[in-house]
mmCIF file with all atom_site columns, C-alpha atoms in Angstrom:
data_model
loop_
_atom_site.group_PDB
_atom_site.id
_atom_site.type_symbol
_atom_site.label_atom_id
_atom_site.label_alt_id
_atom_site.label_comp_id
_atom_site.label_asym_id
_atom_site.label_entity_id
_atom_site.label_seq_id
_atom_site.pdbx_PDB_ins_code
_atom_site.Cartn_x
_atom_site.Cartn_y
_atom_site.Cartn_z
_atom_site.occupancy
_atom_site.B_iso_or_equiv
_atom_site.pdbx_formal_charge
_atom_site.auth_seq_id
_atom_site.auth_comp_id
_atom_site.auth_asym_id
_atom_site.auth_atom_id
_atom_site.pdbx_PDB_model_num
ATOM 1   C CA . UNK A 1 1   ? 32.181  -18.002 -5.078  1.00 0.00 ? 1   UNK A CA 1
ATOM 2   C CA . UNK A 1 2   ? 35.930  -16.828 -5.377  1.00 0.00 ? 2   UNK A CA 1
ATOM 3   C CA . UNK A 1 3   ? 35.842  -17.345 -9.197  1.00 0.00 ? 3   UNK A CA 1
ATOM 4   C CA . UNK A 1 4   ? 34.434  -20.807 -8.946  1.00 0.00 ? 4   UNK A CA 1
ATOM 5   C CA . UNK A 1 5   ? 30.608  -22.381 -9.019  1.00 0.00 ? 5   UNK A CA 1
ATOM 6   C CA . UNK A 1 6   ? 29.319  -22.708 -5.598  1.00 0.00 ? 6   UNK A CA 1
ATOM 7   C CA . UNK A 1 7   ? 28.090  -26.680 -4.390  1.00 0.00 ? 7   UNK A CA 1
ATOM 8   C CA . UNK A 1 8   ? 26.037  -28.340 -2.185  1.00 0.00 ? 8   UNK A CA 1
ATOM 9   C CA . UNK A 1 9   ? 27.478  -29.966 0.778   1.00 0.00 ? 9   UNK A CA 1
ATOM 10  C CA . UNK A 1 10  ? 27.216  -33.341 -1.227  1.00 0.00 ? 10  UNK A CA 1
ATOM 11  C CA . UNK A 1 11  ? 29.424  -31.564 -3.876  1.00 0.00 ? 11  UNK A CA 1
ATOM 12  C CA . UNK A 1 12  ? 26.290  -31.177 -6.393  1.00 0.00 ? 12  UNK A CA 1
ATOM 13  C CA . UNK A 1 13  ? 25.975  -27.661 -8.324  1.00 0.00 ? 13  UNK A CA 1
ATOM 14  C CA . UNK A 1 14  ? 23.648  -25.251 -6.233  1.00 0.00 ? 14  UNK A CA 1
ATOM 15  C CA . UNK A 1 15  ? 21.392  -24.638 -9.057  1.00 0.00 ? 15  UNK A CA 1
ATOM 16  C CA . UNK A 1 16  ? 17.834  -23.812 -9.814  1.00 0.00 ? 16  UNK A CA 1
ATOM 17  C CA . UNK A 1 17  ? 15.178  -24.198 -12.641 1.00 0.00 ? 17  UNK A CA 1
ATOM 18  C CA . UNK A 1 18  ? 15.126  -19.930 -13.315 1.00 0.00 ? 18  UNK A CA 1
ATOM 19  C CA . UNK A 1 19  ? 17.034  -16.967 -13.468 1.00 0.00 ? 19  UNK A CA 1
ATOM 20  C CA . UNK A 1 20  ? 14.260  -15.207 -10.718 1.00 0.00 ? 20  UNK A CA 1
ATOM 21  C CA . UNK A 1 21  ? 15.425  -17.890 -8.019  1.00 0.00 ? 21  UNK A CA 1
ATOM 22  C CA . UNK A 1 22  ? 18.940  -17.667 -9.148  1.00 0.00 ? 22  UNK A CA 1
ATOM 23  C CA . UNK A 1 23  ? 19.034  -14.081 -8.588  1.00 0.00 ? 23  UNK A CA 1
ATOM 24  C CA . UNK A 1 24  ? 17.418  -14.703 -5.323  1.00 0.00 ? 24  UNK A CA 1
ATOM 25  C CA . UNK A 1 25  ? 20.001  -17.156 -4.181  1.00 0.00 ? 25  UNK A CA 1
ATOM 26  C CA . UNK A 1 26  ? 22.769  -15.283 -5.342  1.00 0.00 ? 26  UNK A CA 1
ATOM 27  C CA . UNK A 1 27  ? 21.359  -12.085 -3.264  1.00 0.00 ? 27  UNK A CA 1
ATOM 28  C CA . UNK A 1 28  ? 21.402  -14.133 -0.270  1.00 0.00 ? 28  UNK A CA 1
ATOM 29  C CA . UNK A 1 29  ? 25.430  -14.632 -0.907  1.00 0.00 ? 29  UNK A CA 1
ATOM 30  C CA . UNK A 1 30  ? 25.859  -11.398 -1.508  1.00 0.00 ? 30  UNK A CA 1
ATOM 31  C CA . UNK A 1 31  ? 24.698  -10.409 1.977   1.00 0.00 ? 31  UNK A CA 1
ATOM 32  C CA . UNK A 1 32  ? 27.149  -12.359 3.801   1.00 0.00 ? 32  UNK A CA 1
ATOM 33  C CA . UNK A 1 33  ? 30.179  -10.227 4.756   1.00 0.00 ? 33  UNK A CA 1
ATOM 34  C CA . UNK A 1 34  ? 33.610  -11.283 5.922   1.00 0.00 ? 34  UNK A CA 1
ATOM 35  C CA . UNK A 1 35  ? 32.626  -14.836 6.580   1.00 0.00 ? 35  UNK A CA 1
ATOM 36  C CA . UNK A 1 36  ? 29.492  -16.716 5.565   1.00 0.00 ? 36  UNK A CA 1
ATOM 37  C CA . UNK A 1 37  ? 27.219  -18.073 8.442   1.00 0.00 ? 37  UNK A CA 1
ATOM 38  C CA . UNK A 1 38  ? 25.038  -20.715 6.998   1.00 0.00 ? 38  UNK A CA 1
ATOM 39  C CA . UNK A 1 39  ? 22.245  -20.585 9.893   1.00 0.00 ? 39  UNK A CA 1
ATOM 40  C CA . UNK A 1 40  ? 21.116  -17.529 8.117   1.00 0.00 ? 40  UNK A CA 1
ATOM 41  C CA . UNK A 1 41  ? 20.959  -18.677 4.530   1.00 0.00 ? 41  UNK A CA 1
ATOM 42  C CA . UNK A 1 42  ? 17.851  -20.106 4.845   1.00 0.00 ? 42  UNK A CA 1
ATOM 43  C CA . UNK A 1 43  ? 17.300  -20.265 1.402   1.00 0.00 ? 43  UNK A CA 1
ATOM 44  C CA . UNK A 1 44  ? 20.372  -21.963 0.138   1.00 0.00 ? 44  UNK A CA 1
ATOM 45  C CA . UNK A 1 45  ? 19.582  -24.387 2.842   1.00 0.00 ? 45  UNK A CA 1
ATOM 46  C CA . UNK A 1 46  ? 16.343  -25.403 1.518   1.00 0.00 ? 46  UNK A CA 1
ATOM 47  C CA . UNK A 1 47  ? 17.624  -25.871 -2.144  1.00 0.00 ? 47  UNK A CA 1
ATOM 48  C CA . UNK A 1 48  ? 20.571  -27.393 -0.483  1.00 0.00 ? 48  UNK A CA 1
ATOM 49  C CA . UNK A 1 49  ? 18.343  -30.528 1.441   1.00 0.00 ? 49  UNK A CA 1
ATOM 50  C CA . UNK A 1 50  ? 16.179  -30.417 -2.143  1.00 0.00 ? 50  UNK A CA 1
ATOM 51  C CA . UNK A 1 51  ? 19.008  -31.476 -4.246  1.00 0.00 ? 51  UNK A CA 1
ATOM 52  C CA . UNK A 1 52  ? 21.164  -33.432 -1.943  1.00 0.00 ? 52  UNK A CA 1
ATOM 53  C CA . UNK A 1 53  ? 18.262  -35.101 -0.134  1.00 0.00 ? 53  UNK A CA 1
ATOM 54  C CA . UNK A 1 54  ? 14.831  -35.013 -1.188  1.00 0.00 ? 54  UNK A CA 1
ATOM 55  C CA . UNK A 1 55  ? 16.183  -35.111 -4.852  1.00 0.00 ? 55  UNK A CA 1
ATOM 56  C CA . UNK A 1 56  ? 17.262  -39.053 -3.896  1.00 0.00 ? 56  UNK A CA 1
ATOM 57  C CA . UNK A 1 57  ? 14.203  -40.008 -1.628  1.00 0.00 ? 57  UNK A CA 1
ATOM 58  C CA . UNK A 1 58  ? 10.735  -37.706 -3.156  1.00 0.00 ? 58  UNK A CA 1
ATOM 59  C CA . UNK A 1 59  ? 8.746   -40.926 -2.606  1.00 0.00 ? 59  UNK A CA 1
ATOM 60  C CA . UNK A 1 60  ? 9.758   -40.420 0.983   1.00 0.00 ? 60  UNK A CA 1
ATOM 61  C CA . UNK A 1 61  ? 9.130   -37.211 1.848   1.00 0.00 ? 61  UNK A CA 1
ATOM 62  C CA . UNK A 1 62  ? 5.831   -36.996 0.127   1.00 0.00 ? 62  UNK A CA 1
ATOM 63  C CA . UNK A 1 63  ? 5.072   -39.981 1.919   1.00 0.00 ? 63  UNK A CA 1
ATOM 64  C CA . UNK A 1 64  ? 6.170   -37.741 5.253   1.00 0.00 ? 64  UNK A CA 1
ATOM 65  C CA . UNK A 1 65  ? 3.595   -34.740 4.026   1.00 0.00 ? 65  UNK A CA 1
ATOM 66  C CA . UNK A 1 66  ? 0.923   -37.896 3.846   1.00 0.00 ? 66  UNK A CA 1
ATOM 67  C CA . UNK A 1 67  ? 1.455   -38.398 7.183   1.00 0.00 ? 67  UNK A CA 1
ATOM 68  C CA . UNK A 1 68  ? 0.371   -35.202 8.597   1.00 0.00 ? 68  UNK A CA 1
ATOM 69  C CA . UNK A 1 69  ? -2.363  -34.889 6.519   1.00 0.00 ? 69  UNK A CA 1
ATOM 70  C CA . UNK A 1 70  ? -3.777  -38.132 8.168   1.00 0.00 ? 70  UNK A CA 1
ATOM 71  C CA . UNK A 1 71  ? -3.722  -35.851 11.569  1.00 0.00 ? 71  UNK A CA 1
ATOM 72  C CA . UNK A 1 72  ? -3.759  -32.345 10.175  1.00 0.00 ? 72  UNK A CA 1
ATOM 73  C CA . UNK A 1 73  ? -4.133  -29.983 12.406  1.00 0.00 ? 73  UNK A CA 1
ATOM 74  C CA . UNK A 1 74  ? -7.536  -28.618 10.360  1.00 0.00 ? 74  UNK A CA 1
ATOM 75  C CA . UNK A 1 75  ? -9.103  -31.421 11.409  1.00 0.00 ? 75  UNK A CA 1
ATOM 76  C CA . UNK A 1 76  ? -9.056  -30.865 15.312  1.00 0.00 ? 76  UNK A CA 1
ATOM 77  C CA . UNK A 1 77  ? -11.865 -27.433 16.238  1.00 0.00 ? 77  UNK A CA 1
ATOM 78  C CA . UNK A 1 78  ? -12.094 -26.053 19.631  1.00 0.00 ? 78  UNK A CA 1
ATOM 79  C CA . UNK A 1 79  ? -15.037 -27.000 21.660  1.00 0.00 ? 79  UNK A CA 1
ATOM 80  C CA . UNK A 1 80  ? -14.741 -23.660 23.802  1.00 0.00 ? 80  UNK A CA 1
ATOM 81  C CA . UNK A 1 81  ? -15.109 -20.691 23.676  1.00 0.00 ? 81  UNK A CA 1
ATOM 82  C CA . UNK A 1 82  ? -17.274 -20.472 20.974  1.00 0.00 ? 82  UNK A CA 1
ATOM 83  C CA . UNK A 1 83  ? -15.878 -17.667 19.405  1.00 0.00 ? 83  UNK A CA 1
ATOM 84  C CA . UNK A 1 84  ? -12.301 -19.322 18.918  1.00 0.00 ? 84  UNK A CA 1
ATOM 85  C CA . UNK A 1 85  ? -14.396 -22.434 17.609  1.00 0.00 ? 85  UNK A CA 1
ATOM 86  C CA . UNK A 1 86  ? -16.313 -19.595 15.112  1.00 0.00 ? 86  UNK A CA 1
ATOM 87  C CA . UNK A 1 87  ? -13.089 -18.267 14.209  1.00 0.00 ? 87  UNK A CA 1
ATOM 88  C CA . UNK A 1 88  ? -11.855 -21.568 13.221  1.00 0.00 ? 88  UNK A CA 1
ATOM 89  C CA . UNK A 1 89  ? -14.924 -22.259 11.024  1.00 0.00 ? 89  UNK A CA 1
ATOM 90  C CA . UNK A 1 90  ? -14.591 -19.034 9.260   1.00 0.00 ? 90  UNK A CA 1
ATOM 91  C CA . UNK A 1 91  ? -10.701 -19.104 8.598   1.00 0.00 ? 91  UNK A CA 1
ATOM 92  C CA . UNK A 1 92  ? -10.238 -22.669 8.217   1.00 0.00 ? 92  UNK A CA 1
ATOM 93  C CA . UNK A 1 93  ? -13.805 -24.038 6.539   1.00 0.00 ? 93  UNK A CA 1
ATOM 94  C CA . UNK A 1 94  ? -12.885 -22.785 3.012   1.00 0.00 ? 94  UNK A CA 1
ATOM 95  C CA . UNK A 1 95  ? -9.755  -23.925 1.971   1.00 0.00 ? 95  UNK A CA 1
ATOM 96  C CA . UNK A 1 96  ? -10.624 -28.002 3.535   1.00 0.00 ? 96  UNK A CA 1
ATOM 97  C CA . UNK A 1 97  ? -14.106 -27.391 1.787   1.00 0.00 ? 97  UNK A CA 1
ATOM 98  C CA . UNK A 1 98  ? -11.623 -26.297 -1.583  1.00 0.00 ? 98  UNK A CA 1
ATOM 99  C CA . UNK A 1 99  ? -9.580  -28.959 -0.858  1.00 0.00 ? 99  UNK A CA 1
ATOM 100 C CA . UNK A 1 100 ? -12.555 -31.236 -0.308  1.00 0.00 ? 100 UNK A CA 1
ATOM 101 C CA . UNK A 1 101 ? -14.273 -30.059 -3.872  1.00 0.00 ? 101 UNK A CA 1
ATOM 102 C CA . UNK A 1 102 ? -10.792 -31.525 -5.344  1.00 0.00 ? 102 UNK A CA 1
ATOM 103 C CA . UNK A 1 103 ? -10.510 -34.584 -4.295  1.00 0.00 ? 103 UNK A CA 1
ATOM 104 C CA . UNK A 1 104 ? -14.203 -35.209 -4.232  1.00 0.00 ? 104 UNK A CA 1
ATOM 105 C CA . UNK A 1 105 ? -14.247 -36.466 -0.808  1.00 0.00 ? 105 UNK A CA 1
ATOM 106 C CA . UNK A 1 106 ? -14.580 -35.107 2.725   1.00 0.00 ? 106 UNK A CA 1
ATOM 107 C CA . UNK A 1 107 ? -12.710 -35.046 5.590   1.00 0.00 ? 107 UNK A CA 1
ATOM 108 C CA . UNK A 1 108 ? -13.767 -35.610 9.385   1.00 0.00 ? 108 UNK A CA 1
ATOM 109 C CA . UNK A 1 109 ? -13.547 -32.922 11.965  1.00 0.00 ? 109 UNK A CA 1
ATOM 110 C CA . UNK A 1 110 ? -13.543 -33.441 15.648  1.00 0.00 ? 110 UNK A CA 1
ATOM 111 C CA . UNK A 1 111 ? -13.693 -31.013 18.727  1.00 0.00 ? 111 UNK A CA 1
ATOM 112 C CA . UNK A 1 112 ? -10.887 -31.761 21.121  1.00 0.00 ? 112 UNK A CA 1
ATOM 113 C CA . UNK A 1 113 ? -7.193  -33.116 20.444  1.00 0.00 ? 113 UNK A CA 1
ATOM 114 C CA . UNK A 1 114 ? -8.730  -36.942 20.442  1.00 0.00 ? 114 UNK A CA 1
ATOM 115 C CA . UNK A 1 115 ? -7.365  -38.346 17.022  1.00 0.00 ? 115 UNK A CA 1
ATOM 116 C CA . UNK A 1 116 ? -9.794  -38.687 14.475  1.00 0.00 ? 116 UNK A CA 1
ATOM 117 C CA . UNK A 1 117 ? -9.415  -41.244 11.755  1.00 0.00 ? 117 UNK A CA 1
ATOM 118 C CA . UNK A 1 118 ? -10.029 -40.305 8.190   1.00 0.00 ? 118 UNK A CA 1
ATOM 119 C CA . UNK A 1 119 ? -11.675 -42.026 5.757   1.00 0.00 ? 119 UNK A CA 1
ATOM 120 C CA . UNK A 1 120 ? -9.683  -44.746 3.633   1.00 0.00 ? 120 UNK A CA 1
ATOM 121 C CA . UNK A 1 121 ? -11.234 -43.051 0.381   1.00 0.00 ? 121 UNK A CA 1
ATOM 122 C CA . UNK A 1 122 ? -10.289 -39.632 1.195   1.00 0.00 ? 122 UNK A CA 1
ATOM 123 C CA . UNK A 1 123 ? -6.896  -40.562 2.307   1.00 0.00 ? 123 UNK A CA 1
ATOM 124 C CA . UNK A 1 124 ? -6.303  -42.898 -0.978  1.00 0.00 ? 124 UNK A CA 1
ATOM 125 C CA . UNK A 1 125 ? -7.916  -39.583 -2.985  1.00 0.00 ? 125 UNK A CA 1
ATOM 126 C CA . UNK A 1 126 ? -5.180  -36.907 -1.287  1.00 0.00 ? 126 UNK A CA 1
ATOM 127 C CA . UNK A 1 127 ? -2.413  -39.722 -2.232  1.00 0.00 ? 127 UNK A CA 1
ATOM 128 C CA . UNK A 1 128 ? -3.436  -39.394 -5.840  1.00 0.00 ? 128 UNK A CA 1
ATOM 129 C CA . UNK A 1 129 ? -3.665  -36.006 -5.708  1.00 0.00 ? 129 UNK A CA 1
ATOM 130 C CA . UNK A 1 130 ? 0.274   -36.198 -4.689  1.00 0.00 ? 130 UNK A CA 1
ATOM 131 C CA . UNK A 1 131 ? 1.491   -38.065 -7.034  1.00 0.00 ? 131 UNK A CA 1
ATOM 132 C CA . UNK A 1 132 ? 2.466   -35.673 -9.286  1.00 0.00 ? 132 UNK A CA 1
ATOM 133 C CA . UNK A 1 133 ? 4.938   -34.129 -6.970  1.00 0.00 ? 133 UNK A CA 1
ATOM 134 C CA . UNK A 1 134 ? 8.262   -34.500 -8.493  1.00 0.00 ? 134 UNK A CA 1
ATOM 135 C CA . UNK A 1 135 ? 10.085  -31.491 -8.316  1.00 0.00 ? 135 UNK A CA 1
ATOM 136 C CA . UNK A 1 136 ? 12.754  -31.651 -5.403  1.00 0.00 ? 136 UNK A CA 1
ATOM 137 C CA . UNK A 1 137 ? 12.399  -27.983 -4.760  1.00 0.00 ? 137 UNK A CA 1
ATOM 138 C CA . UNK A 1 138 ? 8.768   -27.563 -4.677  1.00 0.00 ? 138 UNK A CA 1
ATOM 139 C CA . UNK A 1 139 ? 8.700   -31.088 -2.633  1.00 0.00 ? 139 UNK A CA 1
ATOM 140 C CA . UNK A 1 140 ? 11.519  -29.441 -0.187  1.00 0.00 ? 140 UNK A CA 1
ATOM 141 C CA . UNK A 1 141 ? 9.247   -26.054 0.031   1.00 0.00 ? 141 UNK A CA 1
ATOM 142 C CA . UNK A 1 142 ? 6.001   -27.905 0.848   1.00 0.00 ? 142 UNK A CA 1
ATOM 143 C CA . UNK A 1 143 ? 7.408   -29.906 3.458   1.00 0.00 ? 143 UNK A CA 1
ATOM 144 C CA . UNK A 1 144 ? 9.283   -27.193 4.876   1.00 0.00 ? 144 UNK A CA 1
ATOM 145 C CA . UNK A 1 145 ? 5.636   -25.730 5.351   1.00 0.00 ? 145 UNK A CA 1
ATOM 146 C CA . UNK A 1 146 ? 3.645   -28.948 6.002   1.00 0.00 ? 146 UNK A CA 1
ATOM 147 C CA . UNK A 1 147 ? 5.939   -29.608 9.436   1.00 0.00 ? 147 UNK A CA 1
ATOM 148 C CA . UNK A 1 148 ? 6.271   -25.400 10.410  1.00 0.00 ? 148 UNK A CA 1
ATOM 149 C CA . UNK A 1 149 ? 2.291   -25.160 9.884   1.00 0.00 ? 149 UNK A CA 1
ATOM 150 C CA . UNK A 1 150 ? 1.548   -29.049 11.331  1.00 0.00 ? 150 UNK A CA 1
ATOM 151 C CA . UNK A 1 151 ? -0.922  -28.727 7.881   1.00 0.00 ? 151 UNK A CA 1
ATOM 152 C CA . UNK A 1 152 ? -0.467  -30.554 4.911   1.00 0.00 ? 152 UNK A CA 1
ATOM 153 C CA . UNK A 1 153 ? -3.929  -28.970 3.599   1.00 0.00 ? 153 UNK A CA 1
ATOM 154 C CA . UNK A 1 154 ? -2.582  -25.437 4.393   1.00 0.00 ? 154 UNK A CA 1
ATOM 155 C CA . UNK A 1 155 ? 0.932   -26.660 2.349   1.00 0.00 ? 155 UNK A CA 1
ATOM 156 C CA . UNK A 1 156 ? -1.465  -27.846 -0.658  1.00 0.00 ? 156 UNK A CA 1
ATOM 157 C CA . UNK A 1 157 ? -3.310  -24.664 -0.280  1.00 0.00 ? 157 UNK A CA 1
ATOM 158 C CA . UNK A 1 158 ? -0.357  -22.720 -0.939  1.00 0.00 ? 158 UNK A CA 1
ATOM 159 C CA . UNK A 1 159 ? 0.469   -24.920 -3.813  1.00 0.00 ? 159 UNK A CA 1
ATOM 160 C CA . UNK A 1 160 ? -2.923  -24.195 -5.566  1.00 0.00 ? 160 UNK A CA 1
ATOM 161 C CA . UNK A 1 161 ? -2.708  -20.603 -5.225  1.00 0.00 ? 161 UNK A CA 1
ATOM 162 C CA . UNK A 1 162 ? -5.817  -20.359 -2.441  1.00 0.00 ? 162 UNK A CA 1
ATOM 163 C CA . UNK A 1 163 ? -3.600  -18.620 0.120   1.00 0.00 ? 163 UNK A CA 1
ATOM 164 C CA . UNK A 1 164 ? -0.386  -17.391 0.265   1.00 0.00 ? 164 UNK A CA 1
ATOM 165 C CA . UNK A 1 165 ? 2.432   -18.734 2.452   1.00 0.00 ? 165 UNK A CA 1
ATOM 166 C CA . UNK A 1 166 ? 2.050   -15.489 5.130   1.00 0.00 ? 166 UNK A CA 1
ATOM 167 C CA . UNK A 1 167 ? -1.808  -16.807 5.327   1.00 0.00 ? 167 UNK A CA 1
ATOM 168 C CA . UNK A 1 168 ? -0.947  -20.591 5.336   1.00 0.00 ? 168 UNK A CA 1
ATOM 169 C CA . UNK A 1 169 ? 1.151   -19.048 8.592   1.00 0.00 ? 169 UNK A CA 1
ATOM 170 C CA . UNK A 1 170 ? -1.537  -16.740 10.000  1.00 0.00 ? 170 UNK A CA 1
ATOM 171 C CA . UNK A 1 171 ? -3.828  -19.890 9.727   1.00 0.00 ? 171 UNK A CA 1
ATOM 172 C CA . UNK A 1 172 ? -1.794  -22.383 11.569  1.00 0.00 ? 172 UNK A CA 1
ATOM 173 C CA . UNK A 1 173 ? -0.914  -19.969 14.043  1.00 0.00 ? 173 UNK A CA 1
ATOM 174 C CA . UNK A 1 174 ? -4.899  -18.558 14.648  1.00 0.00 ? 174 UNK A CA 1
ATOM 175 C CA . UNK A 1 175 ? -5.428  -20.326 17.985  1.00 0.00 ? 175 UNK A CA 1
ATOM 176 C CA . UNK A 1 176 ? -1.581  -18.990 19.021  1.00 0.00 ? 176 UNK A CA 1
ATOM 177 C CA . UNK A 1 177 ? -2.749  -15.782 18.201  1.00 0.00 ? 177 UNK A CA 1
ATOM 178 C CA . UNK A 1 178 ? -6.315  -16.094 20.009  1.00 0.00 ? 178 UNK A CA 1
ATOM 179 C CA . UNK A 1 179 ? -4.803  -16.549 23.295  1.00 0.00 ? 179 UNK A CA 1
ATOM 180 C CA . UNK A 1 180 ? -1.979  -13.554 22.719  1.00 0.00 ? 180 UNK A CA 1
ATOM 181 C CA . UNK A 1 181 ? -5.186  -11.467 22.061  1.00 0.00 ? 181 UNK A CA 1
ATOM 182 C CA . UNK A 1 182 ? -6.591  -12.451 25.366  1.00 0.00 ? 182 UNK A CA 1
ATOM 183 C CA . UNK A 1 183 ? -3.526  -13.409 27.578  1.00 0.00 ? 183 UNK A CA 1
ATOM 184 C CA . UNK A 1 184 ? -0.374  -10.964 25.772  1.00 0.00 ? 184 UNK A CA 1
ATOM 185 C CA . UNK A 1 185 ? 2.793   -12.548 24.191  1.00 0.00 ? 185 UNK A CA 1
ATOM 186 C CA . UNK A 1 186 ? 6.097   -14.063 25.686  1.00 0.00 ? 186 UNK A CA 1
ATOM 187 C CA . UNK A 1 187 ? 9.175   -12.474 24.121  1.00 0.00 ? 187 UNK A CA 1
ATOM 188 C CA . UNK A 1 188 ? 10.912  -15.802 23.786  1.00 0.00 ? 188 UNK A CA 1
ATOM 189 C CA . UNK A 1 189 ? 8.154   -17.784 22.256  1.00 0.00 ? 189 UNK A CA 1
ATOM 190 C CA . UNK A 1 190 ? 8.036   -14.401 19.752  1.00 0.00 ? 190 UNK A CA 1
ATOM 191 C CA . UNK A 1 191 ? 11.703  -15.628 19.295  1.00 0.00 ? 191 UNK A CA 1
ATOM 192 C CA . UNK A 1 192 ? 10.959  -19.084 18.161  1.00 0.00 ? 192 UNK A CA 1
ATOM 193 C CA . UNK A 1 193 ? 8.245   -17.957 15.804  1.00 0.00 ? 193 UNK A CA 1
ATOM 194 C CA . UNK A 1 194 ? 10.045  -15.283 14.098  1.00 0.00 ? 194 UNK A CA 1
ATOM 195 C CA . UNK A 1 195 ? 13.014  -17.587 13.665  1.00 0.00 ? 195 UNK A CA 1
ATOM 196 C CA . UNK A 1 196 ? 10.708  -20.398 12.146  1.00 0.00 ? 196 UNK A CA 1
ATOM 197 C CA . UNK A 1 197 ? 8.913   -17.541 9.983   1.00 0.00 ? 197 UNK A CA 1
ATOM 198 C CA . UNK A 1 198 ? 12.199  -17.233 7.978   1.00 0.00 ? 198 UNK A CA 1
ATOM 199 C CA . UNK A 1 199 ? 12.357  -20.954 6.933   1.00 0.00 ? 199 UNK A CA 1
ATOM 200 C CA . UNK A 1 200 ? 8.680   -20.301 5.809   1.00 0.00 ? 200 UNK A CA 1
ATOM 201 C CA . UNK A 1 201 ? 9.247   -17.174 3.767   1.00 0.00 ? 201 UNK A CA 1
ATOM 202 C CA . UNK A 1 202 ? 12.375  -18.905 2.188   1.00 0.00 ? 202 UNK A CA 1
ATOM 203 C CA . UNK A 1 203 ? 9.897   -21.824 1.043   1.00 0.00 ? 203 UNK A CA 1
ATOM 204 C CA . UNK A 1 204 ? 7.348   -19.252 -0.005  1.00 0.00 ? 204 UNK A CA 1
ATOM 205 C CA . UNK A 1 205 ? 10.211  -17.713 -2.073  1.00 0.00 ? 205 UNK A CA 1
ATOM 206 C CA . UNK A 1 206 ? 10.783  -21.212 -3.621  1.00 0.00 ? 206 UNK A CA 1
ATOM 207 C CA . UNK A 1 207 ? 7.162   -21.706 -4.593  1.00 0.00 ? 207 UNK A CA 1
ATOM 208 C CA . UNK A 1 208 ? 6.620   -18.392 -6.092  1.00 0.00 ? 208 UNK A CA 1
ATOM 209 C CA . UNK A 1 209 ? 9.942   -18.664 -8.239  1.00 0.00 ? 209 UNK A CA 1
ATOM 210 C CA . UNK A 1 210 ? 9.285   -21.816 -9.485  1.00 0.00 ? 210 UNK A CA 1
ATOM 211 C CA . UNK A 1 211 ? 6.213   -20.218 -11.077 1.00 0.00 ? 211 UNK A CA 1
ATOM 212 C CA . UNK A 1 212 ? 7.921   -17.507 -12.079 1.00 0.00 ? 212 UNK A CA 1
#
């Protein structure tokens, strides 16, 4: 910026593993005009909290992603109707049963929003299956999704390559979306999803150009 490296608010070098999220990043600058409004650099402010926060404290905010999946929002079906408790089945069933085929344990479903405890084993098997997080960015990015999607399993998912980050968002959303089918949408709750959408695609971005 101006002839000199651009930092982190903590005074750290904003830098990345690859040239593809480099490029990325630096297209984002590019788009800002006569001043630069951080509330829409959504992407420098993810690698921005991964290198001057979850960089220091991983344990932390894996721990954090733990915590959801404990309550993830997979677990909870609709008792009625039965066709939004079908649709449920069908779009959520395979990635906990993909999920369930890695860790070699199962989970525990209930109908209703009554919390449902999972089983010590399965929990103890999902925080083995974290502990090779250790990447700040892809940490940062699966967080990001874990608390926009209330899923940890649909933040794995994404990490394994079973959906993509638009389905891990089409997922969480699916009993949002069953009542705009039947009821129509409210232009400022469209708002507040389209505005959380772009923190989402920035940690999709992340993911995908860490693999690139």
């Amino acid at each position: 910026l101006d002839g000199k490296p651009v930092r982190t608010p903590a005074r750290d070098f904003l830098s990345v593993p690859n040239m593809h999220l480099a490029e990325q990043l630096a297209a984002e600058w590019d788009a800002q005009e006569e001043s630069i409004d951080p509330r829409i650099m959504q992407l420098t402010r993810l690698v921005n909290t991964a290198l001057d926060g979850v960089a220091r404290e991983a344990s932390a905010v894996v721990e954090d992603m733990l915590r959801f999946a404990s309550n993830d929002l997979l677990y909870y079906r609709a008792d009625s109707p039965a066709a939004l408790a079908e649709r449920q089945r069908e779009r959520w069933d395979p990635d906990l049963e993909a999920m369930e085929a890695r860790l070699g344990e199962r989970f525990e479903l209930t109908a209703g929003i009554i919390h449902i405890a999972q089983p010590d084993q399965t929990l103890k098997a999902l925080r083995s299956h974290t502990a090779s997080l250790a990447e700040p960015l892809e940490i940062a990015s699966l967080h990001t999704i874990t608390t926009l999607t209330g899923s940890a399993l649909l933040a794995l998912a994404v990490r394994a390559d079973d959906i993509t980050t638009d389905e891990a968002w089409d997922l969480a959303h699916l009993d949002e979306d069953w009542n705009i089918e039947r009821w129509g949408s409210d232009s400022e709750a469209e708002r507040r999803r389209a505005v959380r959408k772009v923190d989402m695609d920035a940690a999709g971005t992340v993911l995908s150009g860490l693999k690139a």
